[in-house]
Amino acid sequence: MIKEHLDLVSVALIALSIAMYDVVIDLFLNILHLLFEAIHILYEWFELGIEHSVEHLFHTSRHGSQVVTFYILMLIASLLMYWLWRVLPRLYQQIAQCVQQAWQRRKTQCAAYWVSLTLSNKLSLLSTAAGIVYLTSFLVM
């Protein structure tokens, strides 16, 4: 059910985030902070593993192993950047195409639904939407 109406769910979440923007911003920043902390811990763990491996394999000093670790991490970062440079354009095209198809599908469904409504149902739908917008304006203020 969620996959079938994913675009409607996303529009509802966007509308909810506009109505309760302060809660959404706080939640987003807390999740982002937690994500950065987890990534930082994983990076430090990975770096420490490389540094200790280099130090024990090649019997280098602490400074020497830190220099080698730096260059290994720079190599990994440059390979990752190259991979992103190759993958991101295709990913962007796929996402743009998916969004465009979802927009066209939902627009066609809404137009067909609107045509199928009677005049009284159209008026009740419009008055309900206007009432919701009016009541939502009190939540934002």
XYZ file of N, CA and C in Angstrom:
423
model
N 0.810 -1.188 0.000
C 0.000 0.000 0.000
C 0.861 1.262 0.000
N 1.921 1.256 0.800
C 2.764 2.447 0.870
C 3.485 2.654 -0.452
N 3.935 1.567 -1.077
C 4.633 1.721 -2.351
C 3.695 2.263 -3.425
N 2.438 1.873 -3.369
C 1.465 2.330 -4.354
C 1.177 3.822 -4.215
N 1.168 4.312 -2.994
C 0.835 5.714 -2.739
C 2.010 6.478 -2.142
N 3.222 6.160 -2.572
C 4.412 6.792 -2.009
C 4.445 8.289 -2.277
N 4.010 8.702 -3.450
C 4.014 10.130 -3.753
C 3.003 10.888 -2.902
N 1.855 10.269 -2.611
C 0.880 10.916 -1.726
C 1.408 11.013 -0.298
N 2.058 9.966 0.149
C 2.627 9.972 1.499
C 3.700 11.047 1.607
N 4.522 11.178 0.567
C 5.572 12.194 0.614
C 4.979 13.602 0.619
N 3.918 13.832 -0.140
C 3.267 15.150 -0.129
C 2.653 15.422 1.242
N 2.048 14.406 1.857
C 1.479 14.580 3.191
C 2.566 14.888 4.220
N 3.714 14.220 4.110
C 4.807 14.499 5.039
C 5.372 15.901 4.833
N 5.436 16.343 3.586
C 5.902 17.707 3.320
C 4.928 18.720 3.907
N 3.624 18.479 3.731
C 2.627 19.390 4.302
C 2.699 19.397 5.823
N 2.892 18.232 6.422
C 3.021 18.162 7.874
C 4.277 18.872 8.355
N 5.360 18.746 7.592
C 6.596 19.416 7.993
C 6.482 20.924 7.858
N 5.659 21.402 6.936
C 5.431 22.840 6.835
C 4.591 23.322 8.012
N 3.608 22.525 8.413
C 2.744 22.928 9.526
C 3.497 22.903 10.855
N 4.366 21.926 11.058
C 5.106 21.812 12.320
C 6.597 21.906 12.029
N 7.010 23.015 11.485
C 8.383 23.179 11.014
C 9.409 23.139 12.133
N 9.095 23.653 13.312
C 10.083 23.687 14.388
C 10.408 22.287 14.891
N 9.400 21.429 14.993
C 9.622 20.053 15.427
C 10.415 19.293 14.367
N 10.083 19.526 13.106
C 10.764 18.829 12.017
C 12.234 19.251 11.935
N 12.495 20.540 12.085
C 13.882 21.014 12.037
C 14.687 20.438 13.184
N 14.109 20.418 14.392
C 14.808 19.865 15.547
C 15.065 18.373 15.369
N 14.074 17.637 14.905
C 14.244 16.204 14.671
C 15.290 15.939 13.596
N 15.245 16.714 12.521
C 16.213 16.556 11.439
C 17.634 16.822 11.922
N 17.821 17.892 12.686
C 19.163 18.207 13.174
C 19.671 17.174 14.170
N 18.785 16.637 15.010
C 19.209 15.591 15.945
C 19.610 14.314 15.219
N 18.840 13.940 14.207
C 19.189 12.747 13.430
C 20.488 12.977 12.669
N 20.659 14.163 12.102
C 21.886 14.484 11.387
C 23.097 14.445 12.323
N 22.946 14.968 13.542
C 24.036 14.939 14.516
C 24.390 13.503 14.890
N 23.383 12.678 15.110
C 23.626 11.276 15.434
C 24.326 10.564 14.278
N 23.915 10.858 13.060
C 24.538 10.254 11.889
C 26.000 10.668 11.767
N 26.291 11.959 11.948
C 27.678 12.417 11.870
C 28.536 11.826 12.986
N 27.973 11.681 14.166
C 28.728 11.057 15.259
C 29.057 9.609 14.932
N 28.088 8.869 14.384
C 28.323 7.463 14.038
C 29.357 7.353 12.918
N 29.269 8.223 11.913
C 30.241 8.195 10.818
C 31.635 8.549 11.341
N 31.719 9.509 12.263
C 33.014 9.902 12.811
C 33.641 8.762 13.614
N 32.835 8.080 14.406
C 33.357 6.951 15.189
C 33.831 5.842 14.255
N 33.061 5.538 13.217
C 33.479 4.506 12.264
C 34.758 4.904 11.534
N 34.870 6.180 11.161
C 36.072 6.652 10.475
C 37.293 6.540 11.392
N 37.151 6.966 12.639
C 38.275 6.871 13.576
C 38.676 5.423 13.811
N 37.705 4.532 13.899
C 37.995 3.125 14.088
C 38.745 2.566 12.878
N 38.291 2.932 11.668
C 38.942 2.493 10.433
C 40.366 3.039 10.347
N 40.537 4.330 10.661
C 41.856 4.949 10.604
C 42.814 4.315 11.618
N 42.315 4.060 12.807
C 43.158 3.441 13.834
C 43.568 2.032 13.424
N 42.648 1.312 12.770
C 42.984 -0.027 12.288
C 44.074 0.011 11.236
N 43.980 0.959 10.296
C 45.022 1.092 9.272
C 46.345 1.474 9.919
N 46.295 2.428 10.850
C 47.535 2.900 11.484
C 48.230 1.782 12.257
N 47.483 1.010 13.011
C 48.096 -0.079 13.776
C 48.607 -1.183 12.847
N 47.869 -1.437 11.767
C 48.336 -2.457 10.812
C 49.644 -2.041 10.161
N 49.727 -0.784 9.748
C 50.964 -0.290 9.121
C 52.112 -0.320 10.125
N 51.821 0.089 11.356
C 52.868 0.136 12.382
C 53.420 -1.255 12.688
N 52.541 -2.247 12.751
C 53.011 -3.598 13.087
C 53.576 -4.343 11.883
N 53.022 -4.071 10.693
C 53.527 -4.776 9.505
C 54.906 -4.280 9.096
N 55.108 -2.972 9.131
C 56.353 -2.402 8.617
C 57.299 -1.937 9.720
N 56.922 -2.135 10.973
C 57.753 -1.763 12.121
C 58.206 -0.307 12.026
N 57.250 0.580 11.843
C 57.551 2.009 11.728
C 57.263 2.694 13.054
N 57.732 3.932 13.149
C 57.420 4.723 14.342
C 55.969 5.209 14.247
N 55.525 5.834 15.298
C 54.151 6.346 15.323
C 53.960 7.417 14.252
N 54.915 8.313 14.120
C 54.812 9.375 13.119
C 54.835 8.803 11.698
N 55.701 7.842 11.460
C 55.783 7.226 10.136
C 54.495 6.509 9.761
N 53.923 5.806 10.713
C 52.671 5.108 10.417
C 51.524 6.099 10.211
N 51.562 7.243 10.902
C 50.533 8.260 10.690
C 50.645 8.878 9.296
N 51.849 9.095 8.816
C 52.044 9.640 7.465
C 51.552 8.648 6.413
N 51.906 7.373 6.564
C 51.465 6.352 5.619
C 49.944 6.214 5.653
N 49.385 6.256 6.847
C 47.931 6.175 6.993
C 47.253 7.345 6.302
N 47.826 8.531 6.424
C 47.259 9.709 5.757
C 47.205 9.503 4.252
N 48.275 9.021 3.666
C 48.301 8.836 2.213
C 47.384 7.691 1.775
N 47.261 6.669 2.577
C 46.304 5.598 2.262
C 44.882 6.141 2.284
N 44.564 6.950 3.292
C 43.221 7.531 3.377
C 42.962 8.513 2.236
N 43.994 9.252 1.811
C 43.832 10.144 0.660
C 43.567 9.342 -0.619
N 44.224 8.204 -0.774
C 43.981 7.341 -1.926
C 42.542 6.820 -1.908
N 42.092 6.373 -0.751
C 40.716 5.871 -0.637
C 39.714 6.983 -0.925
N 39.975 8.184 -0.410
C 39.065 9.312 -0.643
C 39.028 9.698 -2.119
N 40.180 9.685 -2.775
C 40.194 10.043 -4.199
C 39.487 8.982 -5.034
N 39.638 7.711 -4.698
C 38.907 6.661 -5.407
C 37.406 6.778 -5.186
N 37.012 7.123 -3.976
C 35.598 7.320 -3.676
C 35.031 8.515 -4.438
N 35.791 9.597 -4.521
C 35.342 10.769 -5.281
C 35.214 10.439 -6.769
N 36.137 9.673 -7.301
C 36.060 9.267 -8.703
C 34.819 8.414 -8.944
N 34.537 7.480 -8.029
C 33.364 6.629 -8.149
C 32.087 7.465 -8.097
N 32.027 8.427 -7.181
C 30.856 9.309 -7.108
C 30.707 10.136 -8.378
N 31.813 10.601 -8.922
C 31.782 11.377 -10.159
C 31.198 10.551 -11.304
N 31.450 9.249 -11.297
C 30.930 8.371 -12.341
C 29.471 7.985 -12.102
N 29.058 7.834 -10.847
C 27.741 7.285 -10.528
C 26.661 8.365 -10.401
N 26.997 9.514 -9.847
C 25.976 10.511 -9.537
C 25.168 11.018 -10.735
N 25.744 11.248 -11.917
C 24.891 11.685 -13.035
C 23.810 10.671 -13.404
N 24.161 9.389 -13.422
C 23.155 8.364 -13.727
C 22.098 8.292 -12.638
N 22.517 8.394 -11.396
C 21.573 8.361 -10.283
C 20.626 9.551 -10.343
N 21.147 10.723 -10.669
C 20.313 11.910 -10.798
C 19.288 11.743 -11.912
N 19.701 11.180 -13.045
C 18.763 10.968 -14.149
C 17.662 9.991 -13.767
N 18.011 8.938 -13.057
C 17.005 7.961 -12.641
C 16.016 8.576 -11.665
N 16.508 9.362 -10.712
C 15.623 9.987 -9.730
C 14.723 11.015 -10.406
N 15.282 11.820 -11.310
C 14.475 12.818 -12.014
C 13.389 12.158 -12.851
N 13.723 11.063 -13.516
C 12.737 10.350 -14.320
C 11.644 9.750 -13.438
N 12.006 9.203 -12.305
C 11.037 8.614 -11.382
C 10.088 9.678 -10.835
N 10.632 10.830 -10.473
C 9.804 11.919 -9.952
C 8.859 12.436 -11.026
N 9.357 12.563 -12.244
C 8.511 13.040 -13.339
C 7.382 12.052 -13.635
N 7.677 10.760 -13.621
C 6.639 9.757 -13.859
C 5.595 9.763 -12.746
N 6.045 9.900 -11.501
C 5.107 9.949 -10.383
C 4.219 11.181 -10.479
N 4.803 12.321 -10.864
C 4.029 13.550 -11.023
C 2.976 13.389 -12.119
N 3.361 12.848 -13.257
C 2.417 12.654 -14.355
C 1.304 11.677 -13.969
N 1.667 10.591 -13.290
C 0.676 9.600 -12.876
C -0.327 10.199 -11.893
N 0.188 10.927 -10.895
C -0.714 11.498 -9.900
C -1.574 12.605 -10.512
N -1.011 13.380 -11.427
C -1.779 14.444 -12.082
C -2.910 13.848 -12.919
N -2.636 12.769 -13.612
C -3.666 12.098 -14.403
C -4.748 11.511 -13.513
N -4.355 10.912 -12.396
C -5.336 10.348 -11.475
C -6.213 11.437 -10.872
N -5.608 12.564 -10.495
C -6.392 13.662 -9.921
C -7.346 14.269 -10.950
N -6.879 14.396 -12.182
C -7.754 14.939 -13.227
C -8.915 13.995 -13.499
N -8.659 12.701 -13.545
C -9.736 11.732 -13.768
C -10.705 11.729 -12.594
N -10.194 11.856 -11.379
C -11.067 11.909 -10.199
C -11.924 13.168 -10.221
N -11.327 14.294 -10.593
C -12.063 15.550 -10.635
C -13.185 15.498 -11.669
N -12.920 14.904 -12.819
C -13.935 14.794 -13.863
C -15.075 13.883 -13.412
N -14.762 12.862 -12.621
C -15.794 11.915 -12.194
C -16.688 12.464 -11.082
N -16.306 13.553 -10.418
C -17.110 14.112 -9.322
C -18.309 14.884 -9.855
N -19.367 14.867 -9.044
C -20.517 15.712 -9.363
C -20.235 17.118 -8.865
N -21.122 18.064 -9.246
C -20.907 19.458 -8.854
C -20.957 19.629 -7.338
N -21.878 18.953 -6.671
C -21.970 19.084 -5.203
C -20.729 18.501 -4.521
N -20.218 17.402 -5.054
C -19.002 16.821 -4.477
C -17.782 17.708 -4.721
N -17.746 18.367 -5.890
C -16.651 19.290 -6.165
C -16.682 20.471 -5.195
N -17.881 20.995 -4.942
C -18.009 22.117 -4.011
C -17.643 21.700 -2.587
N -18.067 20.517 -2.179
C -17.724 20.063 -0.816
C -16.221 19.819 -0.691
N -15.583 19.303 -1.736
C -14.137 19.088 -1.708
C -13.390 20.405 -1.610
N -13.810 21.378 -2.399
C -13.163 22.694 -2.352
C -13.377 23.387 -1.012
N -14.592 23.295 -0.455
C -14.838 23.939 0.842
C -14.056 23.253 1.959
N -13.918 21.931 1.882
C -13.118 21.213 2.881
C -11.652 21.624 2.793
N -11.115 21.719 1.580
C -9.730 22.137 1.414
C -9.519 23.558 1.908
N -10.465 24.457 1.610
C -10.349 25.840 2.084
C -10.413 25.899 3.603
N -11.257 25.088 4.204
C -11.344 25.046 5.667
C -10.075 24.524 6.313
N -9.486 23.508 5.705
C -8.233 22.957 6.235
C -7.119 23.995 6.145
N -7.043 24.703 5.022
C -6.023 25.748 4.872
C -6.248 26.845 5.907
N -7.507 27.219 6.139
C -7.823 28.256 7.112
C -7.432 27.816 8.526
N -7.758 26.597 8.905
C -7.422 26.106 10.240
C -5.906 25.901 10.403
N -5.247 25.506 9.343
C -3.808 25.322 9.409
C -3.077 26.642 9.593
N -3.664 27.721 9.106
C -3.031 29.024 9.278
C -2.919 29.412 10.743
N -3.815 28.896 11.593
C -3.715 29.161 13.030
C -2.556 28.404 13.665
N -2.233 27.214 13.123
C -1.118 26.437 13.668
C 0.214 27.085 13.335
N 0.297 27.712 12.174
C 1.556 28.310 11.739
C 1.821 29.615 12.479
N 0.794 30.334 12.779
C 0.978 31.649 13.430
C 1.401 31.491 14.835
